[in-house]
PDB file of N, CA and C in Angstrom:
ATOM      1  N   MET Y   1      76.037  96.294  97.220  1.00 38.00           N
ATOM      2  CA  MET Y   1      76.871  96.156  96.044  1.00 38.00           C
ATOM      3  C   MET Y   1      76.048  96.097  94.755  1.00 38.00           C
ATOM      4  N   THR Y   2      74.745  96.010  94.853  1.00 46.00           N
ATOM      5  CA  THR Y   2      73.950  95.938  93.624  1.00 46.00           C
ATOM      6  C   THR Y   2      73.729  97.311  93.005  1.00 46.00           C
ATOM      7  N   ALA Y   3      73.934  98.373  93.769  1.00 57.00           N
ATOM      8  CA  ALA Y   3      73.691  99.716  93.237  1.00 57.00           C
ATOM      9  C   ALA Y   3      74.691 100.070  92.137  1.00 57.00           C
ATOM     10  N   ALA Y   4      75.957  99.714  92.318  1.00 61.00           N
ATOM     11  CA  ALA Y   4      76.970 100.065  91.320  1.00 61.00           C
ATOM     12  C   ALA Y   4      76.701  99.417  89.963  1.00 61.00           C
ATOM     13  N   PRO Y   5      76.438  98.090  89.899  1.00 68.00           N
ATOM     14  CA  PRO Y   5      76.128  97.509  88.587  1.00 68.00           C
ATOM     15  C   PRO Y   5      74.874  98.114  87.957  1.00 68.00           C
ATOM     16  N   GLN Y   6      73.856  98.412  88.774  1.00 76.00           N
ATOM     17  CA  GLN Y   6      72.640  99.016  88.224  1.00 76.00           C
ATOM     18  C   GLN Y   6      72.947 100.412  87.691  1.00 76.00           C
ATOM     19  N   LEU Y   7      73.757 101.182  88.407  1.00 76.00           N
ATOM     20  CA  LEU Y   7      74.144 102.513  87.947  1.00 76.00           C
ATOM     21  C   LEU Y   7      74.940 102.410  86.649  1.00 76.00           C
ATOM     22  N   ASP Y   8      75.862 101.447  86.589  1.00 84.00           N
ATOM     23  CA  ASP Y   8      76.630 101.240  85.361  1.00 84.00           C
ATOM     24  C   ASP Y   8      75.706 100.934  84.188  1.00 84.00           C
ATOM     25  N   ARG Y   9      74.695 100.107  84.418  1.00 86.00           N
ATOM     26  CA  ARG Y   9      73.734  99.780  83.349  1.00 86.00           C
ATOM     27  C   ARG Y   9      72.970 101.018  82.912  1.00 86.00           C
ATOM     28  N   GLN Y  10      72.564 101.846  83.879  1.00 85.00           N
ATOM     29  CA  GLN Y  10      71.823 103.065  83.537  1.00 85.00           C
ATOM     30  C   GLN Y  10      72.692 104.030  82.731  1.00 85.00           C
ATOM     31  N   ILE Y  11      73.953 104.128  83.076  1.00 88.00           N
ATOM     32  CA  ILE Y  11      74.859 105.013  82.337  1.00 88.00           C
ATOM     33  C   ILE Y  11      75.105 104.464  80.940  1.00 88.00           C
ATOM     34  N   ASP Y  12      75.315 103.153  80.829  1.00 91.00           N
ATOM     35  CA  ASP Y  12      75.467 102.542  79.505  1.00 91.00           C
ATOM     36  C   ASP Y  12      74.220 102.770  78.659  1.00 91.00           C
ATOM     37  N   THR Y  13      73.058 102.605  79.273  1.00 91.00           N
ATOM     38  CA  THR Y  13      71.797 102.837  78.566  1.00 91.00           C
ATOM     39  C   THR Y  13      71.692 104.291  78.129  1.00 91.00           C
ATOM     40  N   ALA Y  14      72.098 105.207  78.987  1.00 92.00           N
ATOM     41  CA  ALA Y  14      72.063 106.635  78.645  1.00 92.00           C
ATOM     42  C   ALA Y  14      72.916 106.918  77.415  1.00 92.00           C
ATOM     43  N   HIS Y  15      74.110 106.347  77.380  1.00 93.00           N
ATOM     44  CA  HIS Y  15      74.996 106.552  76.231  1.00 93.00           C
ATOM     45  C   HIS Y  15      74.395 105.970  74.955  1.00 93.00           C
ATOM     46  N   ARG Y  16      73.889 104.751  75.037  1.00 93.00           N
ATOM     47  CA  ARG Y  16      73.291 104.116  73.849  1.00 93.00           C
ATOM     48  C   ARG Y  16      72.077 104.889  73.360  1.00 93.00           C
ATOM     49  N   PHE Y  17      71.211 105.281  74.287  1.00 92.00           N
ATOM     50  CA  PHE Y  17      69.998 106.007  73.923  1.00 92.00           C
ATOM     51  C   PHE Y  17      70.354 107.346  73.276  1.00 92.00           C
ATOM     52  N   ALA Y  18      71.318 108.046  73.843  1.00 93.00           N
ATOM     53  CA  ALA Y  18      71.735 109.338  73.288  1.00 93.00           C
ATOM     54  C   ALA Y  18      72.316 109.161  71.889  1.00 93.00           C
ATOM     55  N   ARG Y  19      73.165 108.153  71.707  1.00 93.00           N
ATOM     56  CA  ARG Y  19      73.773 107.922  70.383  1.00 93.00           C
ATOM     57  C   ARG Y  19      72.716 107.516  69.368  1.00 93.00           C
ATOM     58  N   ASP Y  20      71.862 106.578  69.734  1.00 93.00           N
ATOM     59  CA  ASP Y  20      70.810 106.145  68.806  1.00 93.00           C
ATOM     60  C   ASP Y  20      69.895 107.305  68.429  1.00 93.00           C
ATOM     61  N   SER Y  21      69.565 108.140  69.387  1.00 93.00           N
ATOM     62  CA  SER Y  21      68.704 109.298  69.121  1.00 93.00           C
ATOM     63  C   SER Y  21      69.400 110.290  68.196  1.00 93.00           C
ATOM     64  N   ALA Y  22      70.684 110.508  68.414  1.00 91.00           N
ATOM     65  CA  ALA Y  22      71.434 111.431  67.563  1.00 91.00           C
ATOM     66  C   ALA Y  22      71.530 110.900  66.134  1.00 91.00           C
ATOM     67  N   LEU Y  23      71.773 109.602  65.993  1.00 90.00           N
ATOM     68  CA  LEU Y  23      71.818 109.001  64.655  1.00 90.00           C
ATOM     69  C   LEU Y  23      70.469 109.118  63.958  1.00 90.00           C
ATOM     70  N   TRP Y  24      69.408 108.873  64.700  1.00 89.00           N
ATOM     71  CA  TRP Y  24      68.059 108.974  64.148  1.00 89.00           C
ATOM     72  C   TRP Y  24      67.789 110.398  63.672  1.00 89.00           C
ATOM     73  N   LEU Y  25      68.129 111.379  64.498  1.00 87.00           N
ATOM     74  CA  LEU Y  25      67.884 112.770  64.130  1.00 87.00           C
ATOM     75  C   LEU Y  25      68.732 113.173  62.926  1.00 87.00           C
ATOM     76  N   LEU Y  26      69.980 112.753  62.872  1.00 85.00           N
ATOM     77  CA  LEU Y  26      70.817 113.068  61.718  1.00 85.00           C
ATOM     78  C   LEU Y  26      70.196 112.487  60.453  1.00 85.00           C
ATOM     79  N   GLY Y  27      69.706 111.263  60.539  1.00 84.00           N
ATOM     80  CA  GLY Y  27      69.035 110.657  59.386  1.00 84.00           C
ATOM     81  C   GLY Y  27      67.837 111.468  58.933  1.00 84.00           C
ATOM     82  N   LEU Y  28      67.051 111.939  59.885  1.00 82.00           N
ATOM     83  CA  LEU Y  28      65.896 112.774  59.529  1.00 82.00           C
ATOM     84  C   LEU Y  28      66.338 114.090  58.894  1.00 82.00           C
ATOM     85  N   CYS Y  29      67.383 114.670  59.424  1.00 80.00           N
ATOM     86  CA  CYS Y  29      67.857 115.953  58.901  1.00 80.00           C
ATOM     87  C   CYS Y  29      68.367 115.828  57.468  1.00 80.00           C
ATOM     88  N   LEU Y  30      68.858 114.667  57.114  1.00 78.00           N
ATOM     89  CA  LEU Y  30      69.419 114.475  55.781  1.00 78.00           C
ATOM     90  C   LEU Y  30      68.357 114.168  54.730  1.00 78.00           C
ATOM     91  N   ARG Y  31      67.129 113.952  55.151  1.00 77.00           N
ATOM     92  CA  ARG Y  31      66.038 113.700  54.206  1.00 77.00           C
ATOM     93  C   ARG Y  31      65.405 115.030  53.804  1.00 77.00           C
ATOM     94  N   PRO Y  32      65.530 115.410  52.544  1.00 75.00           N
ATOM     95  CA  PRO Y  32      64.994 116.704  52.124  1.00 75.00           C
ATOM     96  C   PRO Y  32      63.475 116.725  51.993  1.00 75.00           C
ATOM     97  N   ASP Y  33      62.846 115.573  52.018  1.00 74.00           N
ATOM     98  CA  ASP Y  33      61.405 115.510  51.758  1.00 74.00           C
ATOM     99  C   ASP Y  33      60.546 115.446  53.014  1.00 74.00           C
ATOM    100  N   GLY Y  34      61.153 115.375  54.173  1.00 68.00           N
ATOM    101  CA  GLY Y  34      60.379 115.199  55.401  1.00 68.00           C
ATOM    102  C   GLY Y  34      59.985 116.510  56.052  1.00 68.00           C
ATOM    103  N   GLN Y  35      59.157 116.399  57.084  1.00 69.00           N
ATOM    104  CA  GLN Y  35      58.724 117.579  57.834  1.00 69.00           C
ATOM    105  C   GLN Y  35      59.889 118.251  58.544  1.00 69.00           C
ATOM    106  N   VAL Y  36      60.892 117.481  58.877  1.00 70.00           N
ATOM    107  CA  VAL Y  36      62.041 118.017  59.606  1.00 70.00           C
ATOM    108  C   VAL Y  36      62.759 119.075  58.769  1.00 70.00           C
ATOM    109  N   ALA Y  37      62.798 118.884  57.457  1.00 68.00           N
ATOM    110  CA  ALA Y  37      63.506 119.825  56.587  1.00 68.00           C
ATOM    111  C   ALA Y  37      62.911 121.232  56.671  1.00 68.00           C
ATOM    112  N   ALA Y  38      61.642 121.336  57.003  1.00 75.00           N
ATOM    113  CA  ALA Y  38      60.975 122.641  57.055  1.00 75.00           C
ATOM    114  C   ALA Y  38      61.139 123.343  58.406  1.00 75.00           C
ATOM    115  N   LEU Y  39      61.628 122.647  59.405  1.00 76.00           N
ATOM    116  CA  LEU Y  39      61.762 123.246  60.738  1.00 76.00           C
ATOM    117  C   LEU Y  39      63.036 124.082  60.844  1.00 76.00           C
ATOM    118  N   PRO Y  40      62.953 125.221  61.510  1.00 80.00           N
ATOM    119  CA  PRO Y  40      64.182 125.970  61.808  1.00 80.00           C
ATOM    120  C   PRO Y  40      65.069 125.133  62.741  1.00 80.00           C
ATOM    121  N   ASP Y  41      66.373 125.318  62.643  1.00 77.00           N
ATOM    122  CA  ASP Y  41      67.319 124.526  63.440  1.00 77.00           C
ATOM    123  C   ASP Y  41      67.008 124.580  64.931  1.00 77.00           C
ATOM    124  N   ARG Y  42      66.711 125.765  65.428  1.00 82.00           N
ATOM    125  CA  ARG Y  42      66.462 125.908  66.872  1.00 82.00           C
ATOM    126  C   ARG Y  42      65.237 125.106  67.306  1.00 82.00           C
ATOM    127  N   GLU Y  43      64.161 125.191  66.537  1.00 85.00           N
ATOM    128  CA  GLU Y  43      62.948 124.447  66.882  1.00 85.00           C
ATOM    129  C   GLU Y  43      63.195 122.946  66.800  1.00 85.00           C
ATOM    130  N   LEU Y  44      63.911 122.528  65.776  1.00 83.00           N
ATOM    131  CA  LEU Y  44      64.244 121.113  65.631  1.00 83.00           C
ATOM    132  C   LEU Y  44      65.035 120.630  66.838  1.00 83.00           C
ATOM    133  N   GLY Y  45      66.040 121.400  67.240  1.00 84.00           N
ATOM    134  CA  GLY Y  45      66.855 121.026  68.390  1.00 84.00           C
ATOM    135  C   GLY Y  45      66.056 120.960  69.675  1.00 84.00           C
ATOM    136  N   GLU Y  46      65.185 121.934  69.882  1.00 88.00           N
ATOM    137  CA  GLU Y  46      64.375 121.952  71.103  1.00 88.00           C
ATOM    138  C   GLU Y  46      63.410 120.773  71.141  1.00 88.00           C
ATOM    139  N   ARG Y  47      62.779 120.487  70.023  1.00 88.00           N
ATOM    140  CA  ARG Y  47      61.851 119.344  69.977  1.00 88.00           C
ATOM    141  C   ARG Y  47      62.586 118.033  70.214  1.00 88.00           C
ATOM    142  N   ALA Y  48      63.727 117.888  69.560  1.00 91.00           N
ATOM    143  CA  ALA Y  48      64.506 116.657  69.713  1.00 91.00           C
ATOM    144  C   ALA Y  48      64.965 116.483  71.156  1.00 91.00           C
ATOM    145  N   LEU Y  49      65.443 117.552  71.762  1.00 92.00           N
ATOM    146  CA  LEU Y  49      65.920 117.466  73.144  1.00 92.00           C
ATOM    147  C   LEU Y  49      64.780 117.121  74.095  1.00 92.00           C
ATOM    148  N   ARG Y  50      63.615 117.721  73.897  1.00 93.00           N
ATOM    149  CA  ARG Y  50      62.455 117.372  74.740  1.00 93.00           C
ATOM    150  C   ARG Y  50      62.112 115.891  74.590  1.00 93.00           C
ATOM    151  N   GLY Y  51      62.131 115.399  73.360  1.00 93.00           N
ATOM    152  CA  GLY Y  51      61.827 113.990  73.126  1.00 93.00           C
ATOM    153  C   GLY Y  51      62.839 113.058  73.763  1.00 93.00           C
ATOM    154  N   VAL Y  52      64.102 113.408  73.657  1.00 94.00           N
ATOM    155  CA  VAL Y  52      65.162 112.585  74.248  1.00 94.00           C
ATOM    156  C   VAL Y  52      65.051 112.585  75.766  1.00 94.00           C
ATOM    157  N   ARG Y  53      64.813 113.743  76.350  1.00 94.00           N
ATOM    158  CA  ARG Y  53      64.662 113.822  77.814  1.00 94.00           C
ATOM    159  C   ARG Y  53      63.450 113.018  78.281  1.00 94.00           C
ATOM    160  N   SER Y  54      62.363 113.097  77.545  1.00 94.00           N
ATOM    161  CA  SER Y  54      61.167 112.332  77.894  1.00 94.00           C
ATOM    162  C   SER Y  54      61.438 110.833  77.797  1.00 94.00           C
ATOM    163  N   GLY Y  55      62.128 110.438  76.743  1.00 93.00           N
ATOM    164  CA  GLY Y  55      62.486 109.030  76.589  1.00 93.00           C
ATOM    165  C   GLY Y  55      63.391 108.545  77.705  1.00 93.00           C
ATOM    166  N   ALA Y  56      64.315 109.390  78.132  1.00 93.00           N
ATOM    167  CA  ALA Y  56      65.210 109.028  79.234  1.00 93.00           C
ATOM    168  C   ALA Y  56      64.425 108.811  80.520  1.00 93.00           C
ATOM    169  N   ALA Y  57      63.453 109.679  80.779  1.00 93.00           N
ATOM    170  CA  ALA Y  57      62.618 109.523  81.978  1.00 93.00           C
ATOM    171  C   ALA Y  57      61.831 108.220  81.916  1.00 93.00           C
ATOM    172  N   THR Y  58      61.326 107.892  80.745  1.00 93.00           N
ATOM    173  CA  THR Y  58      60.575 106.645  80.570  1.00 93.00           C
ATOM    174  C   THR Y  58      61.470 105.435  80.807  1.00 93.00           C
ATOM    175  N   LEU Y  59      62.684 105.468  80.264  1.00 90.00           N
ATOM    176  CA  LEU Y  59      63.629 104.366  80.477  1.00 90.00           C
ATOM    177  C   LEU Y  59      63.940 104.178  81.956  1.00 90.00           C
ATOM    178  N   LEU Y  60      64.144 105.279  82.648  1.00 89.00           N
ATOM    179  CA  LEU Y  60      64.479 105.193  84.071  1.00 89.00           C
ATOM    180  C   LEU Y  60      63.308 104.627  84.870  1.00 89.00           C
ATOM    181  N   ARG Y  61      62.100 105.096  84.579  1.00 91.00           N
ATOM    182  CA  ARG Y  61      60.913 104.560  85.276  1.00 91.00           C
ATOM    183  C   ARG Y  61      60.742 103.070  84.990  1.00 91.00           C
ATOM    184  N   ALA Y  62      60.987 102.669  83.753  1.00 90.00           N
ATOM    185  CA  ALA Y  62      60.845 101.258  83.382  1.00 90.00           C
ATOM    186  C   ALA Y  62      61.841 100.372  84.125  1.00 90.00           C
ATOM    187  N   SER Y  63      62.952 100.962  84.552  1.00 87.00           N
ATOM    188  CA  SER Y  63      63.940 100.179  85.296  1.00 87.00           C
ATOM    189  C   SER Y  63      63.620 100.120  86.786  1.00 87.00           C
ATOM    190  N   GLY Y  64      62.503 100.746  87.179  1.00 88.00           N
ATOM    191  CA  GLY Y  64      62.069 100.662  88.566  1.00 88.00           C
ATOM    192  C   GLY Y  64      62.467 101.841  89.434  1.00 88.00           C
ATOM    193  N   VAL Y  65      63.050 102.867  88.854  1.00 86.00           N
ATOM    194  CA  VAL Y  65      63.460 104.042  89.623  1.00 86.00           C
ATOM    195  C   VAL Y  65      62.322 105.052  89.613  1.00 86.00           C
ATOM    196  N   ASP Y  66      61.895 105.450  90.806  1.00 87.00           N
ATOM    197  CA  ASP Y  66      60.796 106.410  90.926  1.00 87.00           C
ATOM    198  C   ASP Y  66      61.214 107.542  91.862  1.00 87.00           C
ATOM    199  N   ASP Y  67      62.246 108.257  91.456  1.00 91.00           N
ATOM    200  CA  ASP Y  67      62.788 109.361  92.248  1.00 91.00           C
ATOM    201  C   ASP Y  67      62.850 110.589  91.338  1.00 91.00           C
ATOM    202  N   PRO Y  68      61.989 111.581  91.561  1.00 92.00           N
ATOM    203  CA  PRO Y  68      61.934 112.748  90.672  1.00 92.00           C
ATOM    204  C   PRO Y  68      63.273 113.483  90.524  1.00 92.00           C
ATOM    205  N   GLU Y  69      64.018 113.608  91.611  1.00 94.00           N
ATOM    206  CA  GLU Y  69      65.304 114.306  91.536  1.00 94.00           C
ATOM    207  C   GLU Y  69      66.299 113.521  90.682  1.00 94.00           C
ATOM    208  N   LEU Y  70      66.355 112.209  90.897  1.00 91.00           N
ATOM    209  CA  LEU Y  70      67.239 111.368  90.101  1.00 91.00           C
ATOM    210  C   LEU Y  70      66.806 111.374  88.636  1.00 91.00           C
ATOM    211  N   SER Y  71      65.512 111.359  88.407  1.00 92.00           N
ATOM    212  CA  SER Y  71      64.996 111.401  87.041  1.00 92.00           C
ATOM    213  C   SER Y  71      65.431 112.682  86.334  1.00 92.00           C
ATOM    214  N   GLU Y  72      65.340 113.794  87.015  1.00 95.00           N
ATOM    215  CA  GLU Y  72      65.758 115.082  86.434  1.00 95.00           C
ATOM    216  C   GLU Y  72      67.246 115.060  86.086  1.00 95.00           C
ATOM    217  N   ARG Y  73      68.057 114.534  86.990  1.00 94.00           N
ATOM    218  CA  ARG Y  73      69.501 114.458  86.729  1.00 94.00           C
ATOM    219  C   ARG Y  73      69.801 113.512  85.571  1.00 94.00           C
ATOM    220  N   TYR Y  74      69.074 112.400  85.513  1.00 93.00           N
ATOM    221  CA  TYR Y  74      69.275 111.441  84.424  1.00 93.00           C
ATOM    222  C   TYR Y  74      68.870 112.068  83.084  1.00 93.00           C
ATOM    223  N   GLN Y  75      67.759 112.789  83.073  1.00 95.00           N
ATOM    224  CA  GLN Y  75      67.336 113.473  81.848  1.00 95.00           C
ATOM    225  C   GLN Y  75      68.385 114.496  81.407  1.00 95.00           C
ATOM    226  N   ASN Y  76      68.955 115.209  82.356  1.00 95.00           N
ATOM    227  CA  ASN Y  76      70.011 116.173  82.034  1.00 95.00           C
ATOM    228  C   ASN Y  76      71.229 115.474  81.447  1.00 95.00           C
ATOM    229  N   LEU Y  77      71.608 114.339  82.043  1.00 94.00           N
ATOM    230  CA  LEU Y  77      72.747 113.573  81.539  1.00 94.00           C
ATOM    231  C   LEU Y  77      72.496 113.117  80.110  1.00 94.00           C
ATOM    232  N   VAL Y  78      71.361 112.480  79.883  1.00 95.00           N
ATOM    233  CA  VAL Y  78      71.055 111.964  78.546  1.00 95.00           C
ATOM    234  C   VAL Y  78      70.941 113.113  77.542  1.00 95.00           C
ATOM    235  N   GLY Y  79      70.332 114.208  77.951  1.00 94.00           N
ATOM    236  CA  GLY Y  79      70.229 115.365  77.063  1.00 94.00           C
ATOM    237  C   GLY Y  79      71.593 115.906  76.670  1.00 94.00           C
ATOM    238  N   SER Y  80      72.493 116.008  77.627  1.00 95.00           N
ATOM    239  CA  SER Y  80      73.849 116.485  77.340  1.00 95.00           C
ATOM    240  C   SER Y  80      74.593 115.527  76.426  1.00 95.00           C
ATOM    241  N   LEU Y  81      74.470 114.236  76.714  1.00 95.00           N
ATOM    242  CA  LEU Y  81      75.113 113.236  75.860  1.00 95.00           C
ATOM    243  C   LEU Y  81      74.567 113.304  74.438  1.00 95.00           C
ATOM    244  N   PHE Y  82      73.257 113.460  74.315  1.00 94.00           N
ATOM    245  CA  PHE Y  82      72.611 113.550  73.006  1.00 94.00           C
ATOM    246  C   PHE Y  82      73.139 114.754  72.220  1.00 94.00           C
ATOM    247  N   LEU Y  83      73.165 115.919  72.860  1.00 92.00           N
ATOM    248  CA  LEU Y  83      73.633 117.119  72.162  1.00 92.00           C
ATOM    249  C   LEU Y  83      75.092 116.979  71.733  1.00 92.00           C
ATOM    250  N   SER Y  84      75.923 116.427  72.603  1.00 93.00           N
ATOM    251  CA  SER Y  84      77.334 116.222  72.263  1.00 93.00           C
ATOM    252  C   SER Y  84      77.479 115.254  71.101  1.00 93.00           C
ATOM    253  N   GLU Y  85      76.735 114.174  71.153  1.00 92.00           N
ATOM    254  CA  GLU Y  85      76.818 113.168  70.100  1.00 92.00           C
ATOM    255  C   GLU Y  85      76.289 113.710  68.778  1.00 92.00           C
ATOM    256  N   PHE Y  86      75.192 114.451  68.823  1.00 89.00           N
ATOM    257  CA  PHE Y  86      74.643 115.013  67.594  1.00 89.00           C
ATOM    258  C   PHE Y  86      75.626 116.012  66.982  1.00 89.00           C
ATOM    259  N   ASP Y  87      76.221 116.859  67.802  1.00 88.00           N
ATOM    260  CA  ASP Y  87      77.231 117.801  67.300  1.00 88.00           C
ATOM    261  C   ASP Y  87      78.407 117.054  66.683  1.00 88.00           C
ATOM    262  N   ARG Y  88      78.851 115.986  67.342  1.00 88.00           N
ATOM    263  CA  ARG Y  88      79.978 115.201  66.830  1.00 88.00           C
ATOM    264  C   ARG Y  88      79.629 114.567  65.496  1.00 88.00           C
ATOM    265  N   LEU Y  89      78.432 113.983  65.401  1.00 87.00           N
ATOM    266  CA  LEU Y  89      78.014 113.343  64.156  1.00 87.00           C
ATOM    267  C   LEU Y  89      77.891 114.352  63.018  1.00 87.00           C
ATOM    268  N   CYS Y  90      77.329 115.511  63.308  1.00 84.00           N
ATOM    269  CA  CYS Y  90      77.196 116.548  62.272  1.00 84.00           C
ATOM    270  C   CYS Y  90      78.565 117.018  61.793  1.00 84.00           C
ATOM    271  N   ALA Y  91      79.485 117.213  62.722  1.00 83.00           N
ATOM    272  CA  ALA Y  91      80.833 117.640  62.350  1.00 83.00           C
ATOM    273  C   ALA Y  91      81.519 116.564  61.521  1.00 83.00           C
ATOM    274  N   ALA Y  92      81.370 115.316  61.919  1.00 83.00           N
ATOM    275  CA  ALA Y  92      81.965 114.218  61.161  1.00 83.00           C
ATOM    276  C   ALA Y  92      81.349 114.141  59.769  1.00 83.00           C
ATOM    277  N   TRP Y  93      80.065 114.340  59.688  1.00 78.00           N
ATOM    278  CA  TRP Y  93      79.377 114.285  58.396  1.00 78.00           C
ATOM    279  C   TRP Y  93      79.932 115.366  57.460  1.00 78.00           C
ATOM    280  N   ARG Y  94      80.135 116.546  57.989  1.00 75.00           N
ATOM    281  CA  ARG Y  94      80.626 117.655  57.159  1.00 75.00           C
ATOM    282  C   ARG Y  94      82.092 117.479  56.774  1.00 75.00           C
ATOM    283  N   THR Y  95      82.906 116.952  57.664  1.00 79.00           N
ATOM    284  CA  THR Y  95      84.351 116.916  57.413  1.00 79.00           C
ATOM    285  C   THR Y  95      84.842 115.611  56.805  1.00 79.00           C
ATOM    286  N   LYS Y  96      84.062 114.567  56.875  1.00 67.00           N
ATOM    287  CA  LYS Y  96      84.524 113.273  56.374  1.00 67.00           C
ATOM    288  C   LYS Y  96      83.741 112.822  55.148  1.00 67.00           C
ATOM    289  N   GLY Y  97      83.233 113.756  54.421  1.00 61.00           N
ATOM    290  CA  GLY Y  97      82.565 113.421  53.171  1.00 61.00           C
ATOM    291  C   GLY Y  97      81.288 112.629  53.345  1.00 61.00           C
ATOM    292  N   GLY Y  98      80.563 112.901  54.388  1.00 56.00           N
ATOM    293  CA  GLY Y  98      79.280 112.236  54.560  1.00 56.00           C
ATOM    294  C   GLY Y  98      79.321 110.954  55.354  1.00 56.00           C
ATOM    295  N   ARG Y  99      80.446 110.668  55.996  1.00 54.00           N
ATOM    296  CA  ARG Y  99      80.520 109.460  56.826  1.00 54.00           C
ATOM    297  C   ARG Y  99      80.598 109.865  58.287  1.00 54.00           C
ATOM    298  N   ALA Y 100      79.540 109.606  59.012  1.00 49.00           N
ATOM    299  CA  ALA Y 100      79.538 109.920  60.445  1.00 49.00           C
ATOM    300  C   ALA Y 100      79.931 108.685  61.201  1.00 49.00           C
TER     301      ALA Y 100
END
């Protein structure tokens, strides 16, 4: 019975990490003076996704999980959540007058 609560915690962590990462990236994108402003959108997205996936793997290892297949699936989950959240935040920013 301990697997379900641990899985729930990992999923909650995945959601929080993805949202926090998306908020962080949106903040960087809105700064006209940073290095991010000079990157093409595709390169920015690829770099951000690699960073988020790497962070997800680190979080999973820190929780004591050492299963490469599970790690890959967790990275995919967090990456998908991140992309969805970033798209949602960008759309909200554009349509709600700058309030995401």
